Amino acid sequence: GSYVPDSTPISITLDTNGQTVMKNITNSKALGAVSVMKTDAETGAALGGVHFALLDSSTLAIAEGDTESDGTLLFSGIPLGSYTLRETATVNGYVLDSTPIPVEITTAGQTVTINATNAPAKGGITITKTDAETGAVLSGVHFVLYDGSNRSVAEGDTDSEGKLTFSNLPLI
C-alpha cells in the first residue's frame, strides 16, 4: 500500500560513544474517497436509494451503500488504486444502469467525483378495437389515455387494422 510521506524533522541525540538509539516512526496510509451524485436522466432530480458497490481489481466489493435523498453517496477511507463503481439496484420507476464505471484514486486526500444518471422506466400500450358482434377491426376510433391522477397523457385514433399504440409512457 501507499503511505503519506511525513516530512517532519525527527531529532535524535547521540551522547555516548557506540550508543544506538531506537525511534519508532509511523506513517499514515494514503487514502482517498469516491463521491457519487445520482440524478434522473430527464429532469436532473436527485435520486435517493440507488445502491452502489465499489469493487477492487479482483471484483471484490470493498464498500457498498445507497445514495441519500439528495442523490449523494460518499465512500471514504479508500486506499489509492484502481476500482470499479457499479450500480447494483435502483429505485422503482427507473432503469438499472449496471455499466461499470472505472475509478482511479492516485493521491492521498483525493476525492473522485462521479456524476451518474438513471433513465425513467417507460412502457407502452397497444389497443385493438373490434366490433363486438362481428369481430371486424374498427379504424378511426378515437381514444384518450389517462394516468392514475385522471390527467390526459396521450390520445390517438386506431389505424386501418384497428390498432393504436401509445409508447414511451412513464411507469406509475
mmCIF file of C-alpha atoms in Angstrom:
data_model
loop_
_atom_site.group_PDB
_atom_site.id
_atom_site.type_symbol
_atom_site.label_atom_id
_atom_site.label_comp_id
_atom_site.label_asym_id
_atom_site.label_seq_id
_atom_site.Cartn_x
_atom_site.Cartn_y
_atom_site.Cartn_z
ATOM 1 C CA GLY A 1 0.000 0.000 0.000
ATOM 2 C CA SER A 2 0.893 3.633 -0.318
ATOM 3 C CA TYR A 3 1.667 5.862 2.620
ATOM 4 C CA VAL A 4 1.649 9.602 3.176
ATOM 5 C CA PRO A 5 5.213 10.928 3.483
ATOM 6 C CA ASP A 6 5.922 12.707 6.772
ATOM 7 C CA SER A 7 8.467 15.478 6.250
ATOM 8 C CA THR A 8 8.536 16.457 9.940
ATOM 9 C CA PRO A 9 12.177 16.560 11.119
ATOM 10 C CA ILE A 10 12.999 13.999 13.832
ATOM 11 C CA SER A 11 15.620 14.966 16.351
ATOM 12 C CA ILE A 12 17.930 12.225 17.628
ATOM 13 C CA THR A 13 20.773 12.944 20.031
ATOM 14 C CA LEU A 14 23.729 10.604 20.442
ATOM 15 C CA ASP A 15 25.690 11.427 23.588
ATOM 16 C CA THR A 16 27.643 8.240 24.227
ATOM 17 C CA ASN A 17 30.229 6.588 22.004
ATOM 18 C CA GLY A 18 28.735 3.438 20.426
ATOM 19 C CA GLN A 19 25.252 4.316 21.545
ATOM 20 C CA THR A 20 22.300 3.006 19.481
ATOM 21 C CA VAL A 21 19.045 4.936 19.640
ATOM 22 C CA MET A 22 15.761 3.285 18.599
ATOM 23 C CA LYS A 23 12.986 5.547 17.343
ATOM 24 C CA ASN A 24 9.584 4.367 16.104
ATOM 25 C CA ILE A 25 8.310 6.377 13.154
ATOM 26 C CA THR A 26 4.846 5.879 11.743
ATOM 27 C CA ASN A 27 3.234 6.992 8.503
ATOM 28 C CA SER A 28 -0.451 7.197 7.684
ATOM 29 C CA LYS A 29 -1.861 5.123 4.847
ATOM 30 C CA ALA A 30 -2.605 7.175 1.740
ATOM 31 C CA LEU A 31 -6.382 7.255 1.409
ATOM 32 C CA GLY A 32 -8.895 8.916 -0.875
ATOM 33 C CA ALA A 33 -12.633 8.963 -1.475
ATOM 34 C CA VAL A 34 -15.255 8.393 -4.142
ATOM 35 C CA SER A 35 -18.238 10.722 -4.281
ATOM 36 C CA VAL A 36 -21.317 9.732 -6.308
ATOM 37 C CA MET A 37 -24.110 12.076 -7.460
ATOM 38 C CA LYS A 38 -27.127 10.200 -8.880
ATOM 39 C CA THR A 39 -29.855 12.031 -10.807
ATOM 40 C CA ASP A 40 -32.846 11.455 -13.097
ATOM 41 C CA ALA A 41 -31.576 11.497 -16.706
ATOM 42 C CA GLU A 42 -34.555 13.572 -17.891
ATOM 43 C CA THR A 43 -35.293 16.018 -15.067
ATOM 44 C CA GLY A 44 -31.974 16.206 -13.197
ATOM 45 C CA ALA A 45 -33.791 15.476 -9.921
ATOM 46 C CA ALA A 46 -31.701 13.777 -7.218
ATOM 47 C CA LEU A 47 -32.273 10.033 -6.810
ATOM 48 C CA GLY A 48 -32.021 8.618 -3.313
ATOM 49 C CA GLY A 49 -31.978 4.895 -2.573
ATOM 50 C CA VAL A 50 -29.809 3.769 -5.508
ATOM 51 C CA HIS A 51 -27.368 1.048 -4.377
ATOM 52 C CA PHE A 52 -23.715 1.069 -5.466
ATOM 53 C CA ALA A 53 -20.769 -1.234 -4.868
ATOM 54 C CA LEU A 54 -17.117 -0.162 -5.151
ATOM 55 C CA LEU A 55 -15.121 -3.130 -6.452
ATOM 56 C CA ASP A 56 -11.380 -3.746 -6.323
ATOM 57 C CA SER A 57 -9.375 -5.225 -9.211
ATOM 58 C CA SER A 58 -10.478 -8.752 -8.252
ATOM 59 C CA THR A 59 -14.146 -7.598 -8.348
ATOM 60 C CA LEU A 60 -14.474 -7.897 -4.574
ATOM 61 C CA ALA A 61 -16.804 -5.260 -3.113
ATOM 62 C CA ILE A 62 -14.704 -3.175 -0.706
ATOM 63 C CA ALA A 63 -17.553 -0.738 0.016
ATOM 64 C CA GLU A 64 -21.302 -0.583 -0.617
ATOM 65 C CA GLY A 65 -24.040 1.921 0.073
ATOM 66 C CA ASP A 66 -27.197 3.718 -1.014
ATOM 67 C CA THR A 67 -27.494 7.288 -2.253
ATOM 68 C CA GLU A 68 -29.048 9.712 0.235
ATOM 69 C CA SER A 69 -32.263 11.612 -0.558
ATOM 70 C CA ASP A 70 -30.099 14.360 -2.134
ATOM 71 C CA GLY A 71 -28.640 11.778 -4.565
ATOM 72 C CA THR A 72 -25.188 11.683 -2.948
ATOM 73 C CA LEU A 73 -23.094 8.797 -1.667
ATOM 74 C CA LEU A 74 -19.560 9.061 -0.266
ATOM 75 C CA PHE A 75 -17.113 6.191 0.064
ATOM 76 C CA SER A 76 -14.250 7.481 2.236
ATOM 77 C CA GLY A 77 -11.051 5.922 3.574
ATOM 78 C CA ILE A 78 -10.341 4.172 0.268
ATOM 79 C CA PRO A 79 -6.692 3.176 -0.376
ATOM 80 C CA LEU A 80 -5.035 4.539 -3.521
ATOM 81 C CA GLY A 81 -5.659 2.346 -6.540
ATOM 82 C CA SER A 82 -7.944 1.369 -9.403
ATOM 83 C CA TYR A 83 -11.553 0.464 -8.723
ATOM 84 C CA THR A 84 -14.854 -0.093 -10.487
ATOM 85 C CA LEU A 85 -18.066 1.552 -9.343
ATOM 86 C CA ARG A 86 -21.186 -0.462 -10.185
ATOM 87 C CA GLU A 87 -24.860 0.313 -9.637
ATOM 88 C CA THR A 88 -26.417 -2.874 -8.262
ATOM 89 C CA ALA A 89 -30.012 -1.761 -7.540
ATOM 90 C CA THR A 90 -32.124 1.240 -8.421
ATOM 91 C CA VAL A 91 -35.415 2.711 -7.240
ATOM 92 C CA ASN A 92 -38.829 1.837 -8.647
ATOM 93 C CA GLY A 93 -39.660 3.625 -11.869
ATOM 94 C CA TYR A 94 -36.065 3.718 -13.148
ATOM 95 C CA VAL A 95 -33.911 1.521 -15.371
ATOM 96 C CA LEU A 96 -30.880 -0.061 -13.659
ATOM 97 C CA ASP A 97 -27.616 1.161 -15.185
ATOM 98 C CA SER A 98 -25.102 -1.614 -14.497
ATOM 99 C CA THR A 99 -22.420 -0.064 -16.734
ATOM 100 C CA PRO A 100 -19.097 -0.381 -14.840
ATOM 101 C CA ILE A 101 -17.505 2.998 -14.078
ATOM 102 C CA PRO A 102 -13.695 2.969 -13.713
ATOM 103 C CA VAL A 103 -12.353 4.949 -10.749
ATOM 104 C CA GLU A 104 -8.702 5.826 -10.144
ATOM 105 C CA ILE A 105 -7.548 7.276 -6.803
ATOM 106 C CA THR A 106 -3.966 8.448 -7.347
ATOM 107 C CA THR A 107 -3.153 10.844 -4.493
ATOM 108 C CA ALA A 108 -3.783 10.985 -0.760
ATOM 109 C CA GLY A 109 -6.803 13.098 0.112
ATOM 110 C CA GLN A 110 -8.187 12.954 -3.433
ATOM 111 C CA THR A 111 -11.962 12.691 -3.900
ATOM 112 C CA VAL A 112 -13.034 11.298 -7.264
ATOM 113 C CA THR A 113 -16.475 12.632 -8.194
ATOM 114 C CA ILE A 114 -18.793 10.530 -10.335
ATOM 115 C CA ASN A 115 -21.978 12.018 -11.811
ATOM 116 C CA ALA A 116 -24.389 9.301 -12.934
ATOM 117 C CA THR A 117 -27.950 9.239 -14.200
ATOM 118 C CA ASN A 118 -30.833 6.794 -14.405
ATOM 119 C CA ALA A 119 -33.409 6.856 -17.171
ATOM 120 C CA PRO A 120 -37.028 6.657 -16.086
ATOM 121 C CA ALA A 121 -38.563 3.285 -16.965
ATOM 122 C CA LYS A 122 -41.038 3.503 -19.842
ATOM 123 C CA GLY A 123 -43.707 1.213 -21.259
ATOM 124 C CA GLY A 124 -46.377 1.065 -23.906
ATOM 125 C CA ILE A 125 -49.958 0.039 -24.575
ATOM 126 C CA THR A 126 -51.432 -1.325 -27.794
ATOM 127 C CA ILE A 127 -55.206 -1.294 -28.245
ATOM 128 C CA THR A 128 -57.057 -3.315 -30.890
ATOM 129 C CA LYS A 129 -60.617 -2.100 -31.429
ATOM 130 C CA THR A 130 -63.125 -4.626 -32.860
ATOM 131 C CA ASP A 131 -66.860 -4.790 -33.452
ATOM 132 C CA ALA A 132 -68.468 -6.715 -30.552
ATOM 133 C CA GLU A 133 -70.771 -8.691 -32.854
ATOM 134 C CA THR A 134 -68.708 -9.382 -35.983
ATOM 135 C CA GLY A 135 -65.156 -9.141 -34.623
ATOM 136 C CA ALA A 136 -64.240 -6.840 -37.527
ATOM 137 C CA VAL A 137 -61.493 -4.317 -36.777
ATOM 138 C CA LEU A 138 -62.607 -0.709 -36.442
ATOM 139 C CA SER A 139 -60.404 2.082 -37.790
ATOM 140 C CA GLY A 140 -60.647 5.748 -36.892
ATOM 141 C CA VAL A 141 -61.862 5.183 -33.318
ATOM 142 C CA HIS A 142 -60.533 7.931 -31.028
ATOM 143 C CA PHE A 143 -59.021 7.060 -27.615
ATOM 144 C CA VAL A 144 -57.751 9.290 -24.807
ATOM 145 C CA LEU A 145 -55.262 7.767 -22.325
ATOM 146 C CA TYR A 146 -55.378 8.992 -18.716
ATOM 147 C CA ASP A 147 -52.860 8.493 -15.916
ATOM 148 C CA GLY A 148 -53.648 7.468 -12.341
ATOM 149 C CA SER A 149 -54.484 11.087 -11.464
ATOM 150 C CA ASN A 150 -57.047 11.225 -14.274
ATOM 151 C CA ARG A 151 -54.871 13.542 -16.388
ATOM 152 C CA SER A 152 -54.907 13.073 -20.150
ATOM 153 C CA VAL A 153 -51.410 11.922 -21.193
ATOM 154 C CA ALA A 154 -51.939 10.828 -24.824
ATOM 155 C CA GLU A 155 -54.604 10.413 -27.479
ATOM 156 C CA GLY A 156 -54.965 8.996 -30.950
ATOM 157 C CA ASP A 157 -57.058 7.091 -33.469
ATOM 158 C CA THR A 158 -56.983 3.408 -34.440
ATOM 159 C CA ASP A 159 -55.345 2.642 -37.791
ATOM 160 C CA SER A 160 -56.683 0.551 -40.685
ATOM 161 C CA GLU A 161 -56.009 -2.618 -38.660
ATOM 162 C CA GLY A 162 -57.980 -1.286 -35.691
ATOM 163 C CA LYS A 163 -54.759 -0.742 -33.673
ATOM 164 C CA LEU A 164 -53.469 2.208 -31.690
ATOM 165 C CA THR A 165 -50.177 2.154 -29.789
ATOM 166 C CA PHE A 166 -49.195 4.550 -27.016
ATOM 167 C CA SER A 167 -45.444 4.263 -26.370
ATOM 168 C CA ASN A 168 -42.774 5.935 -24.252
ATOM 169 C CA LEU A 169 -45.137 6.108 -21.261
ATOM 170 C CA PRO A 170 -43.677 6.581 -17.769
ATOM 171 C CA LEU A 171 -44.343 3.692 -15.392
ATOM 172 C CA ILE A 172 -46.558 4.586 -12.480
#
